[in-house]
CSV table of C-alpha atoms in Angstrom, one decimal:
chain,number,residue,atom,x,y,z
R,19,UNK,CA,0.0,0.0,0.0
R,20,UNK,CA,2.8,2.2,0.9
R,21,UNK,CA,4.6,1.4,-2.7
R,22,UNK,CA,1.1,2.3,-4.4
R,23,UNK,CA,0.9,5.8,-2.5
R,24,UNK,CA,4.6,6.5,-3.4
R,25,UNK,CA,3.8,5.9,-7.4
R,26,UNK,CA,0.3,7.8,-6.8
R,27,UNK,CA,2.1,10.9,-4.9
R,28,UNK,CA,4.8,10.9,-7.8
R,29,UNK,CA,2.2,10.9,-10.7
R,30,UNK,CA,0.5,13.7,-9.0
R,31,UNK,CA,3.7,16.0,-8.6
R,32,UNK,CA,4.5,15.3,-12.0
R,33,UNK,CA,0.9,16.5,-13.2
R,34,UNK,CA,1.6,19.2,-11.5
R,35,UNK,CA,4.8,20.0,-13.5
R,36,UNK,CA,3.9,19.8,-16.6
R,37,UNK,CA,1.5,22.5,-15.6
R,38,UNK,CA,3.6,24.9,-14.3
R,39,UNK,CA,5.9,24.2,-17.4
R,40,UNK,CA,3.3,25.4,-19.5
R,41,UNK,CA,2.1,28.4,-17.2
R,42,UNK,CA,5.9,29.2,-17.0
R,43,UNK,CA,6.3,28.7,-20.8
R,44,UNK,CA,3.5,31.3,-20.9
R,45,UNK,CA,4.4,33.9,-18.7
R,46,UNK,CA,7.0,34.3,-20.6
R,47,UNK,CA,5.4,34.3,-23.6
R,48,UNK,CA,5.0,30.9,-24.9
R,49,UNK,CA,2.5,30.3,-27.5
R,50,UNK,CA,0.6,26.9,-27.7
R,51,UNK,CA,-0.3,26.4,-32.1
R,52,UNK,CA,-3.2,25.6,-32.6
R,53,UNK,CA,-4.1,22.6,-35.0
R,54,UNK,CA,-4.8,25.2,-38.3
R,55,UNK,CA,-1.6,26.1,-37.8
R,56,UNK,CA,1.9,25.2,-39.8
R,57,UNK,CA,3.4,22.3,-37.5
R,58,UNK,CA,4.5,18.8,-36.6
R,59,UNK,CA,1.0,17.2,-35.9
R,60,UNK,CA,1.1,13.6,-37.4
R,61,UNK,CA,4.9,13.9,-37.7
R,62,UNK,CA,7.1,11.0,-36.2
R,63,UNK,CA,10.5,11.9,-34.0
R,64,UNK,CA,13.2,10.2,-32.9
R,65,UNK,CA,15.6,11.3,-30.5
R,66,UNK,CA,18.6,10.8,-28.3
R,67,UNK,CA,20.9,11.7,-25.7
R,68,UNK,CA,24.1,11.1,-23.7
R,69,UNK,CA,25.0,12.1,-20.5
R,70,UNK,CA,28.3,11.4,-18.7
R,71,UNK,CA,29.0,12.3,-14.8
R,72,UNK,CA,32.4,11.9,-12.8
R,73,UNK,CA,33.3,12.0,-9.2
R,74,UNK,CA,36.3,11.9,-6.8
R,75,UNK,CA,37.2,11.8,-3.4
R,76,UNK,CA,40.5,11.7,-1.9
R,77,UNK,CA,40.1,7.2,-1.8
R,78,UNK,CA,37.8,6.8,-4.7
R,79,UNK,CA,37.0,8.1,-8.0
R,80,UNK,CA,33.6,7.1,-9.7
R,81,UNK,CA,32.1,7.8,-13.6
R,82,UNK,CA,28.9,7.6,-15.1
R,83,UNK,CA,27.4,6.7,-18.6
R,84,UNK,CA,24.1,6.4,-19.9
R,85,UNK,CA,22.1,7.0,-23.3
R,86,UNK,CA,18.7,8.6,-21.1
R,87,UNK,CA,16.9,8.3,-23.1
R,88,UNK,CA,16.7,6.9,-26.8
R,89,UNK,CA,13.6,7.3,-28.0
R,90,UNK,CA,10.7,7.7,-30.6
R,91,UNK,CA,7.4,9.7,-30.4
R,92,UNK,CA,4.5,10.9,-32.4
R,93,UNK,CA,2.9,14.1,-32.6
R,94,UNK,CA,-1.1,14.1,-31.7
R,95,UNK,CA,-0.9,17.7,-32.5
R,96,UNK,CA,1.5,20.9,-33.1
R,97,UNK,CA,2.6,21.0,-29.5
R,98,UNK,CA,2.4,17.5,-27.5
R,99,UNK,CA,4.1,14.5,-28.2
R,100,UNK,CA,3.8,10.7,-27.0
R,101,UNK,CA,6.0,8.0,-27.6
R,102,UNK,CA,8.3,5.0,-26.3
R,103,UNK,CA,11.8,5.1,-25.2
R,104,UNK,CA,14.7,3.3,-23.6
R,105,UNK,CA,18.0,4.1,-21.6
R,106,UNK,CA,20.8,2.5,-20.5
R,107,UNK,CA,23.5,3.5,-18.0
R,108,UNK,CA,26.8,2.1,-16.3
R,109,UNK,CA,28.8,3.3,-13.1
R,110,UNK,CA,31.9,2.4,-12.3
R,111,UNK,CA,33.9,2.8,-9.0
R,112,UNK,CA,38.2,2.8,-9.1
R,113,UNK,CA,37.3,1.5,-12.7
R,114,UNK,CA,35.3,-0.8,-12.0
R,115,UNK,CA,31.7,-1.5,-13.0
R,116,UNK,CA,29.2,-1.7,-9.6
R,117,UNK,CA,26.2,-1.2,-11.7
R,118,UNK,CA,24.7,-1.7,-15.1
R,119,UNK,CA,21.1,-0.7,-16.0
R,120,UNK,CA,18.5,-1.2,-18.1
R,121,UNK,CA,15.0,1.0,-18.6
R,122,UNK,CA,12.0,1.0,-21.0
R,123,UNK,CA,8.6,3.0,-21.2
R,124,UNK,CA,6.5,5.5,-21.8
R,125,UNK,CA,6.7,9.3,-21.9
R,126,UNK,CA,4.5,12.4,-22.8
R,127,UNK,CA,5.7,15.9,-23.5
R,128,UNK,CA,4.0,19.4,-24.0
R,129,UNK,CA,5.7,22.4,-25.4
R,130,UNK,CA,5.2,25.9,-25.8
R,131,UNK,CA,6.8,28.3,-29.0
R,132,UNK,CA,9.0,31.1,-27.4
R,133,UNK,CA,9.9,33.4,-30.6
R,134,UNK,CA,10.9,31.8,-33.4
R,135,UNK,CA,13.6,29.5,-32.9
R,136,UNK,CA,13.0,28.5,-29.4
R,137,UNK,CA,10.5,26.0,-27.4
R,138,UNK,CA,9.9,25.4,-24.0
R,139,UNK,CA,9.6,21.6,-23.3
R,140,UNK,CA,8.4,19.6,-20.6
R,141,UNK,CA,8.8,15.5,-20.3
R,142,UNK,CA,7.2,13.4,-17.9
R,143,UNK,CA,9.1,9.2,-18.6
R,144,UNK,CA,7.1,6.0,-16.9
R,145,UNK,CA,9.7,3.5,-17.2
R,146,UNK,CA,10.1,-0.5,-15.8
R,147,UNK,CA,13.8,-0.6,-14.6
R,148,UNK,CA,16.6,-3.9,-14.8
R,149,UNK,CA,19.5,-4.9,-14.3
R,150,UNK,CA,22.5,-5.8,-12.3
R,151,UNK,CA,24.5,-4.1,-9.2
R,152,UNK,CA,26.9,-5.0,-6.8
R,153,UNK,CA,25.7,-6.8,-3.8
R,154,UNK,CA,26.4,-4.6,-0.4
R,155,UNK,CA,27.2,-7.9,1.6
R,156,UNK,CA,29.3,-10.2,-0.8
R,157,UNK,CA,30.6,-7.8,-3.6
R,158,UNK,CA,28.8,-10.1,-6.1
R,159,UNK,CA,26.9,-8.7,-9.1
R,160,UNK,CA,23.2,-9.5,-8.4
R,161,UNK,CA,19.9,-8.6,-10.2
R,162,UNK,CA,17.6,-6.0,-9.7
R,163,UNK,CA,14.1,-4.6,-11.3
R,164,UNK,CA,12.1,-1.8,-10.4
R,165,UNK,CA,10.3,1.2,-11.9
R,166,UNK,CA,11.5,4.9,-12.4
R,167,UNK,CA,9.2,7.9,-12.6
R,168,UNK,CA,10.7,11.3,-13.5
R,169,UNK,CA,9.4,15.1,-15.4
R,170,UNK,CA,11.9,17.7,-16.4
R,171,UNK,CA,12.2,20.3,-18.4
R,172,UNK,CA,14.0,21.6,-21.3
R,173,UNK,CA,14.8,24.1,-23.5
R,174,UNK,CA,14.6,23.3,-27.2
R,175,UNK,CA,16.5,25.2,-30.3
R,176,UNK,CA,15.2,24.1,-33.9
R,177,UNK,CA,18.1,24.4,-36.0
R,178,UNK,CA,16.1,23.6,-39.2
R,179,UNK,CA,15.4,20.8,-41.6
R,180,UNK,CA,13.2,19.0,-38.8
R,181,UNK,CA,16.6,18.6,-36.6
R,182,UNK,CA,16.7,20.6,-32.8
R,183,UNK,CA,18.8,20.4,-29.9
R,184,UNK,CA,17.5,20.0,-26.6
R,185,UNK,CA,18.9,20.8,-22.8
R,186,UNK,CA,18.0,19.4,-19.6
R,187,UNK,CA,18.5,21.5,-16.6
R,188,UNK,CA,17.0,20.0,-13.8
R,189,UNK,CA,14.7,16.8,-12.5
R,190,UNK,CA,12.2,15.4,-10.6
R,191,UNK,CA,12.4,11.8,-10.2
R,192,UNK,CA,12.2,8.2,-8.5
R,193,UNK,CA,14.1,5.1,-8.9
R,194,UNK,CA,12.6,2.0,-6.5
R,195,UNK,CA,13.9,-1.0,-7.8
R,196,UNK,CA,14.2,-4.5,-5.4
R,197,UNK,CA,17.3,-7.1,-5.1
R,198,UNK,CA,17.9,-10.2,-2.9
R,199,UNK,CA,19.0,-7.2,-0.2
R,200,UNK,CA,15.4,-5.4,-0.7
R,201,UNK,CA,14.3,-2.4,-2.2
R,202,UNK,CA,16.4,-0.1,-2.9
R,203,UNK,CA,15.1,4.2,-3.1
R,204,UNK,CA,16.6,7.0,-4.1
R,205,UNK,CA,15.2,10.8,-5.5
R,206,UNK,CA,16.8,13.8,-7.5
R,207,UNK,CA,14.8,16.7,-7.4
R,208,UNK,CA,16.4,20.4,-8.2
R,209,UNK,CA,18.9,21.9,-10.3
R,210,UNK,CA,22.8,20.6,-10.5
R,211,UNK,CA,25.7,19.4,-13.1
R,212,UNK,CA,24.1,15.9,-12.1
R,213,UNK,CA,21.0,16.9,-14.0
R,214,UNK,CA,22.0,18.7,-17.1
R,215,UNK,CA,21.8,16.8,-20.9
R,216,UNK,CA,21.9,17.7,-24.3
R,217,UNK,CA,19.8,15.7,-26.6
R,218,UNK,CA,19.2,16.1,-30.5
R,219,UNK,CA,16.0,15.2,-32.4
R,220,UNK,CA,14.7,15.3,-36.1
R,221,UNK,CA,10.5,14.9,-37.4
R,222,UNK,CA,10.4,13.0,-39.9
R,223,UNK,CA,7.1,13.5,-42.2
R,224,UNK,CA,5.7,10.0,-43.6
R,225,UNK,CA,2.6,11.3,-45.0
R,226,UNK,CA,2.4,11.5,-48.8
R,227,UNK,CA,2.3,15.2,-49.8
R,228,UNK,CA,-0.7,16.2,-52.1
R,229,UNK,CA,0.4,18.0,-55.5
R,230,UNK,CA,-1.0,21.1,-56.0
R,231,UNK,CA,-2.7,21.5,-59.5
């Protein structure tokens, strides 16, 4: 019951920020198109992104890897998408690997214009988690499954021809995931180095185009 309440609580807070993305997109003067207008409804995208993270301490150094996420969505209309993705990551502690993960699922993400060559862009992921870690009792690699649920936004630049970069600059997220050793929990919430990414994307139009006579 206690899981169920978590995943409900976390759905709810990330309602809530796709809302204030928008209001925030707004404010600032965001514009949502509207259907009639010249956009990527019933275009397809594909996207991906890599993020790398290192850390030392006078005993230890530690990296980070992962493709989060990889990814392909449709567009129900010129300013939401909805598609499926997946991610993989790898630490490493004094060179070697303590964890390797796997994640698949869902995600949905709104946008607002802001002038011409910049969006707004909020993402809200759904994903089932495996993989293996390092046991804490026999140094063993064990494994491990579990859900993640996470929003963020992002600031999108079209460059043209369909292709646009994409930033992350901060999180919201949960990662419960259970091993021999129990359930393991952890959160990110904020704005830090650890949560900054640069994606790329391209729309790609399948739809035959009607000659004009």
């Amino acid at each position: 019951m206690k899981n169920i309440n978590k995943i409900l609580f976390s759905l709810a807070f990330a309602g809530m920020s796709m809302i204030s993305g928008r209001m925030y997109g707004q404010t600032m003067g965001g514009l949502r198109l509207k259907d009639s207008d010249d956009g990527p409804k019933g275009q397809f995208m594909l996207y991906g992104s890599f993020d790398y993270s290192k850390s030392s301490t006078p005993t230890s150094s530690g990296s980070a890897v992962s493709s989060s996420p990889i990814g392909a969505g449709y567009w129900i209309n010129n300013n939401d998408l909805i598609g499926v993705n997946y991610a993989y990551s790898q630490d490493k502690l004094n060179k070697n690997v303590i964890s390797k993960q796997n994640e698949a699922g869902l995600w949905y993400s709104p946008s607002v214009q802001i002038g011409k060559y910049f969006y707004l862009i909020a993402q809200v992921d759904a994903h089932f988690v495996w993989g293996q870690q390092q046991s804490t009792i026999d140094g063993a690699m064990e494994n491990f499954n579990g859900f993640r649920l996470r929003a963020y936004p992002m600031i999108g630049i079209v460059v043209g021809s369909g292709w646009a970069l994409k930033f992350k600059f901060a999180e919201l997220s949960t990662l419960q995931t259970k091993a021999k050793d129990g359930w393991s929990k952890s959160y990110v919430a904020g704005v830090s180095g650890s949560t900054f990414g640069v994606g790329i994307s391209k729309n790609f139009d399948f739809r035959r185009k009607n000659k004009k006579s």
